[in-house]
Tab-separated table of C-alpha atoms in Angstrom:
chain	number	residue	atom	x	y	z
A	1	UNK	CA	201.535	230.831	40.974
A	2	UNK	CA	201.653	231.131	37.304
A	3	UNK	CA	199.940	228.246	35.421
A	4	UNK	CA	200.825	229.260	32.024
A	5	UNK	CA	200.108	226.607	29.133
A	6	UNK	CA	200.619	223.702	31.191
A	7	UNK	CA	198.783	220.560	30.414
A	8	UNK	CA	198.343	217.376	32.869
A	9	UNK	CA	197.565	213.853	31.532
A	10	UNK	CA	194.898	212.007	33.705
A	11	UNK	CA	193.419	208.805	32.801
A	12	UNK	CA	189.803	209.246	32.108
A	13	UNK	CA	186.673	208.270	30.469
A	14	UNK	CA	184.505	210.706	28.518
A	15	UNK	CA	181.147	209.723	29.062
A	16	UNK	CA	179.135	212.476	27.019
A	17	UNK	CA	179.869	215.417	24.783
A	18	UNK	CA	177.552	218.298	24.851
A	19	UNK	CA	177.589	221.771	22.737
A	20	UNK	CA	180.689	222.901	24.514
A	21	UNK	CA	181.768	220.639	27.435
A	22	UNK	CA	182.271	217.101	27.705
A	23	UNK	CA	181.257	214.744	30.954
A	24	UNK	CA	184.450	212.946	31.973
A	25	UNK	CA	184.844	210.248	34.580
A	26	UNK	CA	188.012	209.928	36.540
A	27	UNK	CA	188.296	206.513	38.120
A	28	UNK	CA	191.302	207.307	40.194
A	29	UNK	CA	188.977	210.129	41.782
A	30	UNK	CA	185.698	208.539	41.658
A	31	UNK	CA	184.056	211.591	40.287
A	32	UNK	CA	182.270	212.574	37.112
A	33	UNK	CA	182.909	216.397	36.124
A	34	UNK	CA	181.838	218.621	33.323
A	35	UNK	CA	184.969	220.075	31.583
A	36	UNK	CA	184.706	222.576	28.809
A	37	UNK	CA	185.850	221.474	25.621
A	38	UNK	CA	188.656	224.231	25.161
A	39	UNK	CA	190.526	222.718	28.449
A	40	UNK	CA	190.926	218.930	26.900
A	41	UNK	CA	193.866	218.664	24.351
A	42	UNK	CA	192.902	215.490	23.123
A	43	UNK	CA	190.464	214.010	20.214
A	44	UNK	CA	187.278	214.178	22.051
A	45	UNK	CA	185.065	212.241	19.379
A	46	UNK	CA	187.599	209.423	18.923
A	47	UNK	CA	187.805	208.326	22.566
A	48	UNK	CA	184.361	208.526	23.641
A	49	UNK	CA	183.164	205.782	26.296
A	50	UNK	CA	186.937	204.479	26.349
A	51	UNK	CA	189.570	205.134	29.102
A	52	UNK	CA	192.365	207.087	27.737
A	53	UNK	CA	194.853	209.321	28.744
A	54	UNK	CA	193.469	213.018	28.431
A	55	UNK	CA	195.518	216.127	28.561
A	56	UNK	CA	193.559	218.849	30.497
A	57	UNK	CA	194.921	222.190	31.189
A	58	UNK	CA	196.512	222.472	34.723
A	59	UNK	CA	194.987	225.758	35.734
A	60	UNK	CA	191.341	224.183	35.226
A	61	UNK	CA	192.183	220.934	37.464
A	62	UNK	CA	193.236	223.249	40.021
A	63	UNK	CA	190.496	225.376	39.874
A	64	UNK	CA	188.059	222.575	40.294
A	65	UNK	CA	190.322	221.112	43.126
A	66	UNK	CA	190.684	217.675	41.341
A	67	UNK	CA	194.446	218.016	41.938
A	68	UNK	CA	196.109	220.255	44.811
A	69	UNK	CA	196.722	223.610	44.334
A	70	UNK	CA	200.299	223.482	45.776
A	71	UNK	CA	201.495	220.302	44.103
A	72	UNK	CA	205.279	220.495	42.997
A	73	UNK	CA	204.410	217.856	40.707
A	74	UNK	CA	202.079	219.771	38.891
A	75	UNK	CA	203.622	223.538	39.119
A	76	UNK	CA	206.106	224.869	36.495
A	77	UNK	CA	207.905	226.678	38.839
A	78	UNK	CA	211.750	225.543	39.559
A	79	UNK	CA	213.303	225.657	42.792
């Protein structure tokens, strides 16, 4: 299952920014999760405490089980 450099857009609220991670709240999943800053491909400082579309590495979202491991919507495999 190749992850590659794919990103997934999710709606979330960045609640806090620490040294190398951000605490992100995902209202659709009802979870607050620390995510490493290198996995978020959106401007962090400009969207603090605002709901916005975040681009996050797909491999990390699958690792923490926020999105399903074998979801064709998030896989870049062509059948």
